[in-house]
Amino acid sequence: MLSLVMLINRSGMMVIPFLTIYATQELQFSIIQAGLLTGSFGVGSLVGSWTGGWLSDRIGYYKVMVISLIFGGAGLASLAFYKDFYTLVVAIFLVSTVADMLRPAMFSSVAVYSKPENRTRAISLVRMAINLGISVGPAVGGFIAGTAGYMWLFLVDGFTCIIAGLFLLYFLEEKETKEAAKKESGAPSFSVYKDTVFIVFLLINLLNLTAFFQILSTVPLYFERVLHMTEIQIGLFFTLNGLIIFLFEMPFVYIMERRGSSVFWVITGALMIGFGYYFLNIPGHWLLIFLGFSLLVGFGEIFNFPFANAIALNRGEKGSMGEYMGLYTMIFAASFILAPLFGTNILDQYGFTVLWILTGSLNLLSVIGFYWIRKKI
């Protein structure tokens, strides 16, 4: 049922991949301004991730998910009516703050709704639903943007979030978290801020994610300006990426969790993502570049993300789960800020070739970091 909620929610993930194109084409903003808009989404995501983790430990993950989906959805729909740059920056920040309270609450609930031995596969099931939704959302979003216009893109995105919130309320029963039981018994919780190994793991992961999330800012611009793809074709990239994960992640995780440590697969995934960005500099037909990049990044995500997530959940078992998952999702949010700022500034100064070399090199730096920390994890 949790996976179905996330499927509905992520089916509406239409706005983010087109935000830079919307800003530069529809609103006539500069590349730097478009990067700042995406960055404001990341700042709100950072604040929302911390707030969602903090609230999950105090009022419960379930209430946080409902509030985030319904009010975040209403906020997303309202973005269609803001045209001024500074107003839009503030609005995107506020909306993403509320919307991204969902992430730590949702990941905390995975620990409640699954058994420890099934946790990595439970994460994969939720991710499978998310990516099935993502495979549908941008394709529909590209069609809506290319035909009905960007206003309807924001409205449909917001309504799907509200529908997911209502579905959660009516069909998914709330369960008590282990953290709530600890508080009732007076048992102390171990603070995530004292777990230095986990903090270092998160910082290394930040490098990997900053490179990966170029797919939401500069990669769509590359597809449009260099490969001359339309909005509908760009939407199909995200559809293909989502379908790769939907079809292969569950069986791959089932096999991989018996054939290597979580950190080993995190390293393998980071390597593949890095090679994917290097691949963008290889000359050739646009379809070959498109497919090669999609496969490398898609399978890199399959290897990297569920196992990194499982590491965070397992560390959270010894302390406050909301704090652990809040800090873990804050790293995703921080990468939303750094990725567009890093990518658009490098692109504006040096062009796509240098950008893809530096992006792939960030992944390789994270590989070195993961390799160093593997025994400590």
Short mmCIF file of C-alpha atoms in Angstrom, two decimals:
data_model
loop_
_atom_site.label_atom_id
_atom_site.label_comp_id
_atom_site.label_asym_id
_atom_site.label_seq_id
_atom_site.Cartn_x
_atom_site.Cartn_y
_atom_site.Cartn_z
CA MET A 1 0.00 0.00 0.00
CA LEU A 2 2.89 2.36 0.76
CA SER A 3 4.34 1.57 -2.66
CA LEU A 4 0.98 2.37 -4.30
CA VAL A 5 0.93 5.75 -2.53
CA MET A 6 4.40 6.50 -3.89
CA LEU A 7 3.38 5.29 -7.37
CA ILE A 8 0.51 7.80 -7.46
CA ASN A 9 2.72 10.57 -6.06
CA ARG A 10 5.66 10.00 -8.42
CA SER A 11 3.40 9.63 -11.46
CA GLY A 12 2.99 13.36 -11.04
CA MET A 13 6.76 14.01 -11.04
CA MET A 14 6.51 16.23 -14.08
CA VAL A 15 7.81 19.68 -13.12
CA ILE A 16 11.43 19.16 -12.00
CA PRO A 17 12.89 17.73 -15.25
CA PHE A 18 11.42 20.65 -17.19
CA LEU A 19 12.13 23.44 -14.68
CA THR A 20 15.29 24.73 -16.41
CA ILE A 21 13.63 24.60 -19.84
CA TYR A 22 10.48 26.30 -18.46
CA ALA A 23 12.61 29.05 -16.90
CA THR A 24 14.74 29.72 -20.00
CA GLN A 25 12.09 29.27 -22.72
CA GLU A 26 8.75 30.25 -21.19
CA LEU A 27 9.91 32.90 -18.68
CA GLN A 28 13.02 34.06 -20.62
CA PHE A 29 15.33 33.71 -17.61
CA SER A 30 19.09 33.23 -18.04
CA ILE A 31 20.84 29.89 -17.46
CA ILE A 32 22.19 31.21 -14.15
CA GLN A 33 18.69 32.26 -13.04
CA ALA A 34 17.35 28.84 -14.07
CA GLY A 35 20.08 27.24 -11.95
CA LEU A 36 19.09 29.45 -9.00
CA LEU A 37 15.46 28.38 -9.37
CA THR A 38 16.44 24.72 -9.27
CA GLY A 39 18.79 25.54 -6.40
CA SER A 40 15.93 27.13 -4.43
CA PHE A 41 14.05 23.88 -4.86
CA GLY A 42 17.10 22.17 -3.34
CA VAL A 43 17.29 24.59 -0.39
CA GLY A 44 13.63 23.96 0.37
CA SER A 45 14.25 20.24 0.01
CA LEU A 46 17.10 20.52 2.54
CA VAL A 47 14.92 22.34 5.06
CA GLY A 48 12.01 19.98 4.40
CA SER A 49 14.16 16.87 4.85
CA TRP A 50 15.37 18.02 8.28
CA THR A 51 11.88 19.17 9.29
CA GLY A 52 10.30 15.91 8.10
CA GLY A 53 12.79 13.82 10.10
CA TRP A 54 12.36 16.00 13.19
CA LEU A 55 8.56 15.89 13.00
CA SER A 56 8.52 12.13 12.31
CA ASP A 57 10.10 11.51 15.72
CA ARG A 58 7.59 13.80 17.42
CA ILE A 59 4.17 13.60 15.76
CA GLY A 60 4.73 10.38 13.75
CA TYR A 61 5.76 9.56 10.19
CA TYR A 62 2.14 9.00 9.09
CA LYS A 63 0.89 12.52 9.88
CA VAL A 64 3.98 14.02 8.24
CA MET A 65 3.33 12.08 5.01
CA VAL A 66 -0.33 13.19 4.86
CA ILE A 67 0.52 16.87 5.52
CA SER A 68 3.34 16.83 2.98
CA LEU A 69 1.34 15.22 0.18
CA ILE A 70 -1.82 17.32 0.48
CA PHE A 71 -0.33 20.75 1.23
CA GLY A 72 2.72 20.16 -0.97
CA GLY A 73 0.39 19.25 -3.84
CA ALA A 74 -1.63 22.43 -3.39
CA GLY A 75 1.61 24.42 -3.42
CA LEU A 76 2.86 22.75 -6.61
CA ALA A 77 -0.37 23.62 -8.41
CA SER A 78 -0.02 27.26 -7.31
CA LEU A 79 3.42 27.59 -9.00
CA ALA A 80 1.65 27.91 -12.35
CA PHE A 81 0.61 31.46 -11.43
CA TYR A 82 4.01 32.96 -10.46
CA LYS A 83 6.01 34.66 -13.23
CA ASP A 84 8.32 37.07 -11.37
CA PHE A 85 11.79 35.62 -10.75
CA TYR A 86 12.11 36.53 -7.05
CA THR A 87 8.52 35.55 -6.23
CA LEU A 88 9.05 32.22 -7.98
CA VAL A 89 12.31 31.59 -6.06
CA VAL A 90 10.50 32.06 -2.72
CA ALA A 91 7.45 30.05 -3.83
CA ILE A 92 9.56 27.12 -5.05
CA PHE A 93 11.48 27.15 -1.75
CA LEU A 94 8.29 27.02 0.34
CA VAL A 95 6.65 24.35 -1.82
CA SER A 96 9.70 22.08 -1.83
CA THR A 97 10.06 22.50 1.95
CA VAL A 98 6.58 21.07 2.50
CA ALA A 99 6.78 18.50 -0.32
CA ASP A 100 10.11 17.04 0.80
CA MET A 101 9.01 16.47 4.38
CA LEU A 102 7.62 13.30 2.76
CA ARG A 103 11.00 11.65 2.13
CA PRO A 104 12.35 10.98 5.67
CA ALA A 105 8.85 10.10 6.86
CA MET A 106 8.38 7.65 4.01
CA PHE A 107 11.77 5.97 4.51
CA SER A 108 11.14 5.73 8.28
CA SER A 109 7.84 4.00 7.54
CA VAL A 110 9.67 1.38 5.42
CA ALA A 111 11.41 0.23 8.61
CA VAL A 112 8.00 -0.09 10.32
CA TYR A 113 6.18 -1.88 7.49
CA SER A 114 8.98 -4.38 6.71
CA LYS A 115 11.03 -7.01 8.52
CA PRO A 116 14.82 -6.47 8.94
CA GLU A 117 15.67 -9.38 6.62
CA ASN A 118 13.45 -7.91 3.87
CA ARG A 119 14.51 -4.30 4.29
CA THR A 120 16.67 -3.85 1.19
CA ARG A 121 14.01 -5.49 -0.97
CA ALA A 122 11.30 -3.42 0.74
CA ILE A 123 13.24 -0.30 -0.21
CA SER A 124 13.53 -1.66 -3.74
CA LEU A 125 9.77 -2.29 -3.91
CA VAL A 126 9.05 1.31 -2.91
CA ARG A 127 11.71 2.52 -5.34
CA MET A 128 10.20 0.32 -8.05
CA ALA A 129 6.85 2.05 -7.52
CA ILE A 130 8.55 5.45 -7.48
CA ASN A 131 10.40 4.76 -10.71
CA LEU A 132 7.35 3.33 -12.43
CA GLY A 133 5.67 6.61 -11.58
CA ILE A 134 8.72 8.56 -12.75
CA SER A 135 8.69 6.60 -16.02
CA VAL A 136 5.09 7.70 -16.59
CA GLY A 137 5.24 11.25 -15.17
CA PRO A 138 7.88 12.96 -17.34
CA ALA A 139 6.55 11.36 -20.52
CA VAL A 140 3.08 12.70 -19.72
CA GLY A 141 4.69 15.95 -18.54
CA GLY A 142 6.58 16.37 -21.81
CA PHE A 143 3.34 15.80 -23.72
CA ILE A 144 1.46 18.31 -21.54
CA ALA A 145 4.25 20.93 -21.82
CA GLY A 146 4.47 20.46 -25.58
CA THR A 147 0.71 20.62 -26.22
CA ALA A 148 -1.36 22.19 -23.40
CA GLY A 149 1.46 24.33 -21.96
CA TYR A 150 3.43 24.60 -18.73
CA MET A 151 0.52 25.90 -16.63
CA TRP A 152 -1.22 22.53 -16.88
CA LEU A 153 2.08 20.82 -16.05
CA PHE A 154 2.08 22.45 -12.58
CA LEU A 155 -1.64 21.87 -12.02
CA VAL A 156 -1.58 18.15 -12.88
CA ASP A 157 1.59 17.64 -10.80
CA GLY A 158 -0.07 19.23 -7.76
CA PHE A 159 -3.31 17.28 -8.11
CA THR A 160 -1.51 13.91 -8.23
CA CYS A 161 0.19 14.73 -4.89
CA ILE A 162 -3.17 15.56 -3.31
CA ILE A 163 -4.67 12.31 -4.67
CA ALA A 164 -1.74 10.35 -3.19
CA GLY A 165 -2.37 11.99 0.20
CA LEU A 166 -6.06 11.08 0.14
CA PHE A 167 -5.18 7.51 -0.91
CA LEU A 168 -2.80 7.28 2.06
CA LEU A 169 -5.49 8.47 4.48
CA TYR A 170 -8.13 6.03 3.29
CA PHE A 171 -6.16 2.88 2.47
CA LEU A 172 -2.97 2.70 4.58
CA GLU A 173 -3.22 2.04 8.30
CA GLU A 174 -0.85 3.84 10.66
CA LYS A 175 1.51 1.65 12.69
CA GLU A 176 3.45 2.57 15.81
CA THR A 177 7.15 3.14 15.25
CA LYS A 178 9.87 1.54 17.37
CA GLU A 179 10.98 5.06 18.32
CA ALA A 180 7.54 5.78 19.81
CA ALA A 181 7.78 2.59 21.87
CA LYS A 182 11.25 3.64 23.08
CA LYS A 183 9.94 7.02 24.21
CA GLU A 184 7.05 5.43 26.09
CA SER A 185 9.46 3.11 27.94
CA GLY A 186 11.92 5.95 28.62
CA ALA A 187 14.71 4.26 26.62
CA PRO A 188 17.35 6.73 25.34
CA SER A 189 18.01 7.17 21.63
CA PHE A 190 21.48 7.41 20.09
CA SER A 191 21.90 10.72 18.28
CA VAL A 192 22.87 10.60 14.61
CA TYR A 193 25.20 13.56 15.18
CA LYS A 194 27.47 11.37 17.34
CA ASP A 195 27.78 8.73 14.60
CA THR A 196 30.90 10.08 12.86
CA VAL A 197 31.20 7.10 10.51
CA PHE A 198 27.68 7.75 9.22
CA ILE A 199 28.38 11.48 8.84
CA VAL A 200 31.47 10.73 6.71
CA PHE A 201 29.45 8.24 4.65
CA LEU A 202 26.86 10.96 3.97
CA LEU A 203 29.49 13.50 2.89
CA ILE A 204 31.01 10.99 0.45
CA ASN A 205 27.54 10.22 -0.86
CA LEU A 206 27.00 13.96 -1.40
CA LEU A 207 29.73 13.96 -4.08
CA ASN A 208 28.07 11.04 -5.86
CA LEU A 209 24.60 12.62 -5.73
CA THR A 210 25.78 16.07 -6.85
CA ALA A 211 27.08 14.41 -10.02
CA PHE A 212 24.04 12.15 -10.47
CA PHE A 213 21.46 14.94 -10.21
CA GLN A 214 22.80 16.73 -13.25
CA ILE A 215 20.07 14.66 -14.93
CA LEU A 216 17.51 17.11 -13.50
CA SER A 217 19.24 20.36 -14.54
CA THR A 218 22.00 20.37 -17.17
CA VAL A 219 21.29 17.04 -18.89
CA PRO A 220 17.86 18.22 -20.19
CA LEU A 221 19.61 21.36 -21.51
CA TYR A 222 22.24 19.16 -23.21
CA PHE A 223 19.51 17.03 -24.80
CA GLU A 224 17.73 20.16 -26.05
CA ARG A 225 20.70 22.26 -27.21
CA VAL A 226 23.25 19.68 -28.38
CA LEU A 227 21.16 16.62 -29.32
CA HIS A 228 18.23 18.83 -30.46
CA MET A 229 15.60 16.72 -28.71
CA THR A 230 12.03 17.94 -28.12
CA GLU A 231 10.26 18.12 -24.72
CA ILE A 232 8.46 14.87 -25.55
CA GLN A 233 11.76 13.11 -26.36
CA ILE A 234 13.35 14.47 -23.16
CA GLY A 235 10.37 13.12 -21.23
CA LEU A 236 11.01 9.73 -22.83
CA PHE A 237 14.55 9.75 -21.36
CA PHE A 238 13.08 9.82 -17.86
CA THR A 239 10.55 7.19 -18.93
CA LEU A 240 13.36 4.89 -20.09
CA ASN A 241 15.35 5.51 -16.91
CA GLY A 242 12.32 4.72 -14.77
CA LEU A 243 11.48 1.59 -16.77
CA ILE A 244 15.04 0.24 -16.42
CA ILE A 245 14.76 0.55 -12.65
CA PHE A 246 11.20 -0.78 -12.57
CA LEU A 247 12.10 -3.90 -14.57
CA PHE A 248 15.53 -4.74 -13.16
CA GLU A 249 16.00 -3.35 -9.64
CA MET A 250 13.99 -5.91 -7.64
CA PRO A 251 15.54 -9.04 -9.23
CA PHE A 252 19.03 -7.48 -9.25
CA VAL A 253 18.82 -6.51 -5.57
CA TYR A 254 17.56 -9.99 -4.69
CA ILE A 255 20.65 -11.49 -6.35
CA MET A 256 23.17 -8.83 -5.30
CA GLU A 257 22.41 -8.78 -1.59
CA ARG A 258 23.62 -12.41 -1.46
CA ARG A 259 26.79 -11.81 -3.51
CA GLY A 260 28.49 -8.80 -1.98
CA SER A 261 28.37 -6.18 0.76
CA SER A 262 26.15 -3.12 0.52
CA VAL A 263 29.18 -0.83 0.20
CA PHE A 264 30.58 -2.93 -2.70
CA TRP A 265 27.39 -2.36 -4.72
CA VAL A 266 27.32 1.33 -3.76
CA ILE A 267 30.86 1.63 -5.21
CA THR A 268 29.88 -0.27 -8.38
CA GLY A 269 26.88 2.02 -8.94
CA ALA A 270 28.91 5.20 -8.44
CA LEU A 271 31.44 3.97 -11.02
CA MET A 272 28.72 3.32 -13.60
CA ILE A 273 27.15 6.75 -13.07
CA GLY A 274 30.56 8.38 -13.55
CA PHE A 275 31.19 6.46 -16.78
CA GLY A 276 27.71 7.52 -17.94
CA TYR A 277 28.69 11.19 -17.77
CA TYR A 278 32.01 10.56 -19.51
CA PHE A 279 29.97 8.80 -22.23
CA LEU A 280 28.20 12.08 -23.07
CA ASN A 281 31.49 13.39 -24.51
CA ILE A 282 31.81 10.52 -27.00
CA PRO A 283 30.93 11.71 -30.54
CA GLY A 284 28.23 9.79 -32.36
CA HIS A 285 24.58 9.61 -33.32
CA TRP A 286 22.24 11.24 -30.78
CA LEU A 287 20.34 7.98 -30.24
CA LEU A 288 23.54 6.07 -29.37
CA ILE A 289 24.57 8.75 -26.86
CA PHE A 290 21.04 8.85 -25.45
CA LEU A 291 20.82 5.05 -24.97
CA GLY A 292 24.39 4.62 -23.66
CA PHE A 293 23.93 7.34 -21.05
CA SER A 294 20.49 6.03 -20.05
CA LEU A 295 21.75 2.46 -19.52
CA LEU A 296 24.88 3.43 -17.57
CA VAL A 297 23.11 5.88 -15.28
CA GLY A 298 20.02 3.66 -14.92
CA PHE A 299 21.94 0.55 -13.85
CA GLY A 300 24.31 2.68 -11.77
CA GLU A 301 21.29 3.91 -9.84
CA ILE A 302 20.06 0.32 -9.39
CA PHE A 303 23.38 -0.71 -7.85
CA ASN A 304 23.94 2.43 -5.78
CA PHE A 305 20.71 3.83 -4.36
CA PRO A 306 18.92 0.90 -2.63
CA PHE A 307 22.09 -0.28 -0.88
CA ALA A 308 23.05 3.22 0.26
CA ASN A 309 19.52 3.59 1.59
CA ALA A 310 19.73 0.23 3.38
CA ILE A 311 22.99 1.32 5.05
CA ALA A 312 21.23 4.42 6.40
CA LEU A 313 18.21 2.44 7.66
CA ASN A 314 20.41 -0.15 9.37
CA ARG A 315 22.45 2.57 11.10
CA GLY A 316 19.18 4.18 12.22
CA GLU A 317 18.18 1.04 14.11
CA LYS A 318 20.48 1.97 17.00
CA GLY A 319 19.09 5.46 17.41
CA SER A 320 16.30 7.77 16.34
CA MET A 321 15.12 6.59 12.94
CA GLY A 322 13.59 9.95 12.06
CA GLU A 323 16.88 11.75 12.74
CA TYR A 324 18.88 9.25 10.69
CA MET A 325 16.54 9.30 7.72
CA GLY A 326 16.14 13.07 7.99
CA LEU A 327 19.90 13.56 7.72
CA TYR A 328 20.15 10.97 4.92
CA THR A 329 17.47 12.71 2.86
CA MET A 330 19.09 16.08 3.65
CA ILE A 331 22.10 14.87 1.66
CA PHE A 332 19.78 14.34 -1.32
CA ALA A 333 18.40 17.82 -0.74
CA ALA A 334 21.89 19.33 -0.48
CA SER A 335 22.76 17.69 -3.80
CA PHE A 336 19.66 19.34 -5.34
CA ILE A 337 21.22 22.68 -4.34
CA LEU A 338 24.80 21.90 -5.34
CA ALA A 339 24.03 20.04 -8.58
CA PRO A 340 22.31 22.89 -10.49
CA LEU A 341 24.65 25.56 -9.08
CA PHE A 342 27.72 23.49 -9.95
CA GLY A 343 26.36 22.38 -13.33
CA THR A 344 24.94 25.64 -14.67
CA ASN A 345 27.99 27.69 -13.62
CA ILE A 346 30.46 25.25 -15.22
CA LEU A 347 28.25 25.10 -18.32
CA ASP A 348 28.02 28.88 -18.57
CA GLN A 349 31.81 29.32 -18.24
CA TYR A 350 33.31 26.28 -19.98
CA GLY A 351 30.61 24.38 -21.91
CA PHE A 352 29.26 20.84 -21.86
CA THR A 353 32.54 18.97 -22.54
CA VAL A 354 34.27 20.28 -19.40
CA LEU A 355 31.05 19.85 -17.40
CA TRP A 356 30.77 16.12 -18.17
CA ILE A 357 34.47 15.52 -17.40
CA LEU A 358 34.14 17.24 -14.01
CA THR A 359 30.83 15.50 -13.26
CA GLY A 360 32.26 12.04 -13.97
CA SER A 361 35.31 12.91 -11.86
CA LEU A 362 33.05 13.74 -8.88
CA ASN A 363 31.69 10.19 -9.10
CA LEU A 364 35.22 8.76 -9.14
CA LEU A 365 36.11 10.82 -6.05
CA SER A 366 33.09 9.33 -4.27
CA VAL A 367 34.25 5.83 -5.29
CA ILE A 368 37.59 6.47 -3.55
CA GLY A 369 35.72 7.67 -0.46
CA PHE A 370 33.35 4.68 -0.38
CA TYR A 371 36.31 2.34 -0.82
CA TRP A 372 38.08 3.94 2.15
CA ILE A 373 35.02 3.72 4.41
CA ARG A 374 33.86 0.21 3.44
CA LYS A 375 35.34 -1.61 6.47
CA LYS A 376 34.08 0.98 8.94
CA ILE A 377 30.55 0.68 7.58
#
